[in-house]
Amino acid sequence: MNNLPTLRSAAQLRSRVKSWRAFGETVALAAMRPGLHDGHLSLVREAQREADRVLAVLLPEGDEDAAADAARLQRDADLLDQEGADALYIPPPDECLPPDRRTRIAVPGLSEVLCGEEDPAAFDDFLCAMLRLMIIAQPDVTMVGERDWQKLALLRRAAQDLGLSARILPAPTERDQDDVALSAAALAMNDADRAVARRLHRELTRAARAIGAGADVDQTLDAAADALADAGAEVEYLDLRDPDTLAEQTAHDRARPGRVFGAIRIGDARLIDNVPVED
């Protein structure tokens, strides 16, 4: 057992945040899916650097009831307590995504590129859940992992358009010793697939360095895609894009350096990653 206060309703959440505010304390929000690994926990560590109190949230997965996996939730709560989170909110499934909701949130120019190219509505649930949480909790800071940079850009723009004042900050991507970004898919891979997976960050980094040094963008990305395909990966995309607008960049802009984004499939696993371009 742990001593982490667990909140189960929006009313409890508001009350807890209000008690912190009464002492002039700032609040950081770190929302995650159940089944935590060190990549998730890094959000808590970064949040502690940005605010006095850290509110961790375990978002419901699909139609799954939170009580259906009590052992996993208990393990996650123990991990969050060990990391020093100040409270854990486990919202009912219909709190973040009401079943009768009619509102859909899209950010043209950001929603339909990269991971949203095949399904522009892919981020609707994420944006709805996160914005509802931010409206309820009114945090000073909301953390999003750099691995999910597209979600970071989407949430920043949507929050700006809706007048939400919280700063939305990136948490550096946590990586294993072989530089693979931590994710449930990566952790479940066998050794052979893992050997392919580690090529993603390597090729993205190589491409970003070449582009920063003045190499042709299309040729550089094509070479990276070929290297990944030769290694056994199915390449979904490799793009150079503006970090805020996600507009495609055809050349390195020293005044506004881009990021190289990549997504690959290895068997049933899908991996995403991105790295900044630097001079």
Coordinates of C-alpha atoms in Angstrom, one line a residue:
M1 CA 0.0 0.0 0.0
N2 CA 1.0 3.6 -0.4
N3 CA 0.1 7.0 0.9
L4 CA -0.8 8.6 -2.4
P5 CA -4.2 10.3 -2.2
T6 CA -6.4 8.8 -4.9
L7 CA -9.2 10.9 -6.3
R8 CA -12.2 9.4 -8.1
S9 CA -14.4 12.4 -9.1
A10 CA -14.1 15.8 -10.6
A11 CA -15.4 17.3 -7.3
Q12 CA -12.6 15.6 -5.4
L13 CA -10.1 16.8 -7.9
R14 CA -11.2 20.4 -7.7
S15 CA -11.2 20.2 -3.9
R16 CA -7.6 18.9 -3.8
V17 CA -6.3 21.6 -6.2
K18 CA -8.2 24.3 -4.2
S19 CA -6.4 23.1 -1.0
W20 CA -3.0 23.5 -2.7
R21 CA -4.0 26.9 -4.1
A22 CA -4.9 28.1 -0.6
F23 CA -1.2 27.8 0.2
G24 CA -0.1 29.6 -3.0
E25 CA 1.2 26.4 -4.5
T26 CA 1.5 25.8 -8.2
V27 CA 0.2 22.6 -9.9
A28 CA 1.5 20.5 -12.7
L29 CA -0.6 17.9 -14.6
A30 CA 0.9 14.7 -15.9
A31 CA -1.7 12.4 -17.6
M32 CA -0.8 8.9 -18.6
R33 CA -2.4 5.6 -19.6
P34 CA -2.4 2.7 -17.2
G35 CA 0.5 0.2 -17.3
L36 CA 3.3 2.7 -16.4
H37 CA 6.9 2.4 -17.4
D38 CA 9.8 4.8 -16.9
G39 CA 8.8 6.8 -19.9
H40 CA 5.6 7.8 -18.1
L41 CA 7.3 8.3 -14.8
S42 CA 9.6 10.8 -16.4
L43 CA 6.6 13.1 -16.9
V44 CA 6.3 13.2 -13.1
R45 CA 10.0 13.9 -12.6
E46 CA 9.9 16.8 -15.1
A47 CA 6.7 18.1 -13.5
Q48 CA 8.3 18.3 -10.1
R49 CA 10.9 20.7 -11.6
E50 CA 8.1 23.0 -12.9
A51 CA 5.6 23.1 -10.0
D52 CA 5.1 22.7 -6.3
R53 CA 2.5 19.9 -6.7
V54 CA 2.2 17.1 -9.2
L55 CA -1.2 15.8 -10.1
A56 CA -0.9 12.5 -11.9
V57 CA -3.8 11.2 -13.9
L58 CA -4.5 7.7 -15.2
L59 CA -6.7 8.0 -18.2
P60 CA -9.3 5.3 -18.9
E61 CA -8.5 3.0 -21.8
G62 CA -11.4 2.7 -24.2
D63 CA -14.5 1.3 -22.5
E64 CA -12.5 -0.5 -19.8
D65 CA -13.8 0.2 -16.3
A66 CA -11.1 1.4 -14.0
A67 CA -11.9 -1.3 -11.4
A68 CA -11.5 -4.1 -14.0
D69 CA -7.7 -4.1 -13.6
A70 CA -7.3 -3.3 -9.9
A71 CA -3.9 -5.0 -9.7
R72 CA -2.4 -2.9 -12.5
L73 CA -3.9 0.3 -11.1
Q74 CA -2.4 -0.5 -7.7
R75 CA 1.0 -1.1 -9.2
D76 CA 0.8 2.2 -11.1
A77 CA -0.3 4.0 -7.9
D78 CA 2.7 2.5 -6.0
L79 CA 5.1 3.7 -8.8
L80 CA 3.6 7.2 -8.8
D81 CA 3.9 7.4 -5.0
Q82 CA 7.6 6.3 -5.2
E83 CA 8.2 9.1 -7.7
G84 CA 6.7 11.7 -5.4
A85 CA 3.4 12.5 -7.1
D86 CA 1.2 14.5 -4.7
A87 CA -2.2 13.0 -5.8
L88 CA -3.6 10.6 -8.3
Y89 CA -6.8 11.2 -10.2
I90 CA -8.5 8.1 -11.8
P91 CA -11.5 9.6 -13.6
P92 CA -14.6 7.5 -14.4
P93 CA -14.6 6.5 -18.1
D94 CA -17.4 8.9 -18.9
E95 CA -15.7 11.9 -17.2
C96 CA -13.0 12.4 -19.8
L97 CA -15.0 11.2 -22.8
P98 CA -18.7 11.6 -22.1
P99 CA -20.6 9.0 -24.3
D100 CA -23.1 11.6 -25.4
R101 CA -20.7 14.3 -26.3
R102 CA -21.1 15.9 -29.7
T103 CA -18.1 18.2 -29.7
R104 CA -15.2 17.2 -31.7
I105 CA -11.9 19.1 -31.6
A106 CA -9.6 19.4 -34.6
V107 CA -6.7 21.7 -35.3
P108 CA -6.4 22.1 -39.1
G109 CA -2.9 21.8 -40.3
L110 CA -1.8 19.8 -37.3
S111 CA -4.5 17.1 -36.9
E112 CA -4.3 15.6 -40.4
V113 CA -0.5 15.3 -40.9
L114 CA 2.0 12.7 -39.6
C115 CA 0.1 10.2 -37.4
G116 CA -3.2 11.8 -38.4
E117 CA -2.7 11.6 -42.2
E118 CA -4.8 8.4 -42.6
D119 CA -7.2 9.3 -39.8
P120 CA -7.5 13.1 -39.1
A121 CA -9.9 12.2 -36.2
A122 CA -7.2 10.1 -34.5
F123 CA -6.5 12.9 -31.9
D124 CA -10.1 13.8 -31.1
D125 CA -10.3 11.7 -27.9
F126 CA -6.9 12.8 -26.7
L127 CA -7.7 16.5 -27.2
C128 CA -11.2 16.1 -25.6
A129 CA -9.8 14.3 -22.6
M130 CA -6.8 16.6 -22.0
L131 CA -8.7 19.8 -22.4
R132 CA -11.5 18.6 -20.1
L133 CA -8.8 17.7 -17.5
M134 CA -7.2 21.1 -17.9
I135 CA -10.5 22.9 -17.5
I136 CA -11.4 21.0 -14.4
A137 CA -7.9 21.1 -12.7
Q138 CA -6.8 24.5 -13.9
P139 CA -3.1 23.5 -13.7
D140 CA -0.2 25.9 -14.1
V141 CA 1.7 23.4 -16.2
T142 CA 0.7 20.4 -18.3
M143 CA 3.5 17.9 -19.3
V144 CA 3.6 16.0 -22.6
G145 CA 6.4 13.6 -23.6
E146 CA 8.6 14.7 -26.5
R147 CA 8.1 11.3 -28.2
D148 CA 4.5 12.5 -28.7
W149 CA 5.5 15.8 -30.2
Q150 CA 2.4 16.0 -32.5
K151 CA 0.1 15.7 -29.4
L152 CA 2.2 18.4 -27.7
A153 CA 1.8 20.8 -30.7
L154 CA -1.9 20.0 -31.0
L155 CA -2.6 20.6 -27.3
R156 CA -0.7 23.8 -27.3
R157 CA -2.6 25.2 -30.2
A158 CA -6.0 24.0 -28.9
A159 CA -5.4 25.4 -25.4
Q160 CA -4.2 28.7 -26.9
D161 CA -7.3 29.0 -29.0
L162 CA -9.6 28.2 -26.0
G163 CA -7.8 30.7 -23.8
L164 CA -6.4 28.2 -21.3
S165 CA -3.4 29.7 -19.5
A166 CA -1.5 26.6 -18.5
R167 CA 2.0 26.2 -20.0
I168 CA 2.3 23.0 -22.0
L169 CA 5.8 21.7 -21.7
P170 CA 7.7 18.8 -23.2
A171 CA 9.3 16.2 -21.1
P172 CA 12.5 14.7 -22.7
T173 CA 12.0 11.3 -24.3
E174 CA 13.2 8.4 -22.0
R175 CA 15.2 5.8 -23.9
D176 CA 16.6 2.4 -23.2
Q177 CA 20.3 1.8 -23.4
D178 CA 20.0 1.1 -27.1
D179 CA 18.3 4.5 -27.7
V180 CA 14.9 3.1 -28.4
A181 CA 12.2 5.4 -27.0
L182 CA 10.3 3.8 -24.2
S183 CA 6.9 2.6 -25.1
A184 CA 4.7 -0.4 -24.4
A185 CA 5.2 -1.6 -28.0
A186 CA 9.0 -1.4 -27.8
L187 CA 9.2 -3.1 -24.4
A188 CA 7.2 -6.1 -25.8
M189 CA 9.5 -6.7 -28.7
N190 CA 11.6 -9.8 -29.2
D191 CA 15.4 -9.4 -29.8
A192 CA 15.2 -9.6 -33.6
D193 CA 12.5 -6.8 -33.8
R194 CA 14.4 -4.8 -31.2
A195 CA 17.5 -4.8 -33.4
V196 CA 15.4 -3.2 -36.2
A197 CA 13.7 -0.7 -33.7
R198 CA 17.0 0.8 -32.6
R199 CA 17.6 1.9 -36.2
L200 CA 14.8 4.4 -36.0
H201 CA 16.5 6.9 -33.6
R202 CA 19.8 6.3 -35.3
E203 CA 18.5 7.2 -38.8
L204 CA 16.5 10.2 -37.5
T205 CA 19.6 11.5 -35.7
R206 CA 21.8 11.0 -38.7
A207 CA 19.2 12.7 -40.9
A208 CA 18.8 15.7 -38.5
R209 CA 22.6 16.2 -38.4
A210 CA 22.9 16.0 -42.1
I211 CA 20.1 18.5 -42.7
G212 CA 21.5 20.8 -40.1
A213 CA 24.8 20.7 -42.0
G214 CA 23.1 21.8 -45.2
A215 CA 22.3 18.5 -46.9
D216 CA 19.3 18.2 -49.3
V217 CA 16.3 17.3 -47.2
D218 CA 14.5 15.0 -49.7
Q219 CA 17.7 13.1 -50.5
T220 CA 18.6 12.8 -46.8
L221 CA 15.1 11.5 -45.8
D222 CA 15.0 9.1 -48.7
A223 CA 18.3 7.6 -47.7
A224 CA 17.1 7.2 -44.1
A225 CA 13.9 5.6 -45.3
D226 CA 15.8 3.2 -47.5
A227 CA 18.1 2.2 -44.6
L228 CA 15.1 1.5 -42.4
A229 CA 13.4 -0.5 -45.1
D230 CA 16.6 -2.5 -45.7
A231 CA 16.7 -3.3 -42.0
G232 CA 13.2 -4.8 -42.1
A233 CA 11.0 -1.9 -41.1
E234 CA 7.9 -0.7 -42.9
V235 CA 8.2 3.1 -43.1
E236 CA 5.1 5.1 -42.6
Y237 CA 6.7 8.5 -42.8
L238 CA 9.9 10.5 -42.4
D239 CA 9.3 14.2 -42.5
L240 CA 11.1 17.5 -41.6
R241 CA 8.5 19.8 -40.0
D242 CA 8.1 23.0 -38.1
P243 CA 8.0 22.2 -34.4
D244 CA 5.0 24.4 -33.7
T245 CA 2.8 24.4 -36.8
L246 CA 3.9 21.0 -38.1
A247 CA 4.2 22.5 -41.6
E248 CA 6.5 20.6 -43.8
Q249 CA 9.9 22.1 -44.4
T250 CA 11.8 21.6 -47.6
A251 CA 15.1 23.0 -46.3
H252 CA 16.8 23.7 -43.0
D253 CA 15.7 27.1 -41.6
R254 CA 18.3 28.4 -39.2
A255 CA 15.9 31.0 -37.9
R256 CA 13.3 28.3 -37.2
P257 CA 14.9 24.8 -37.0
G258 CA 12.6 22.0 -37.6
R259 CA 12.3 18.4 -36.2
V260 CA 12.7 15.2 -38.1
F261 CA 9.7 12.9 -37.4
G262 CA 9.5 9.2 -38.2
A263 CA 7.0 6.4 -37.8
I264 CA 7.7 2.7 -38.6
R265 CA 6.0 -0.6 -38.3
I266 CA 7.9 -3.8 -37.3
G267 CA 5.5 -6.7 -37.4
D268 CA 2.5 -5.7 -35.3
A269 CA 4.3 -3.0 -33.5
R270 CA 4.2 0.7 -34.4
L271 CA 7.0 3.1 -33.2
I272 CA 7.2 6.8 -33.5
D273 CA 10.1 9.2 -32.6
N274 CA 11.5 12.6 -33.5
V275 CA 14.6 14.6 -33.1
P276 CA 15.5 18.3 -33.4
V277 CA 17.6 19.7 -36.2
E278 CA 20.6 21.7 -35.0
D279 CA 23.3 23.7 -36.7

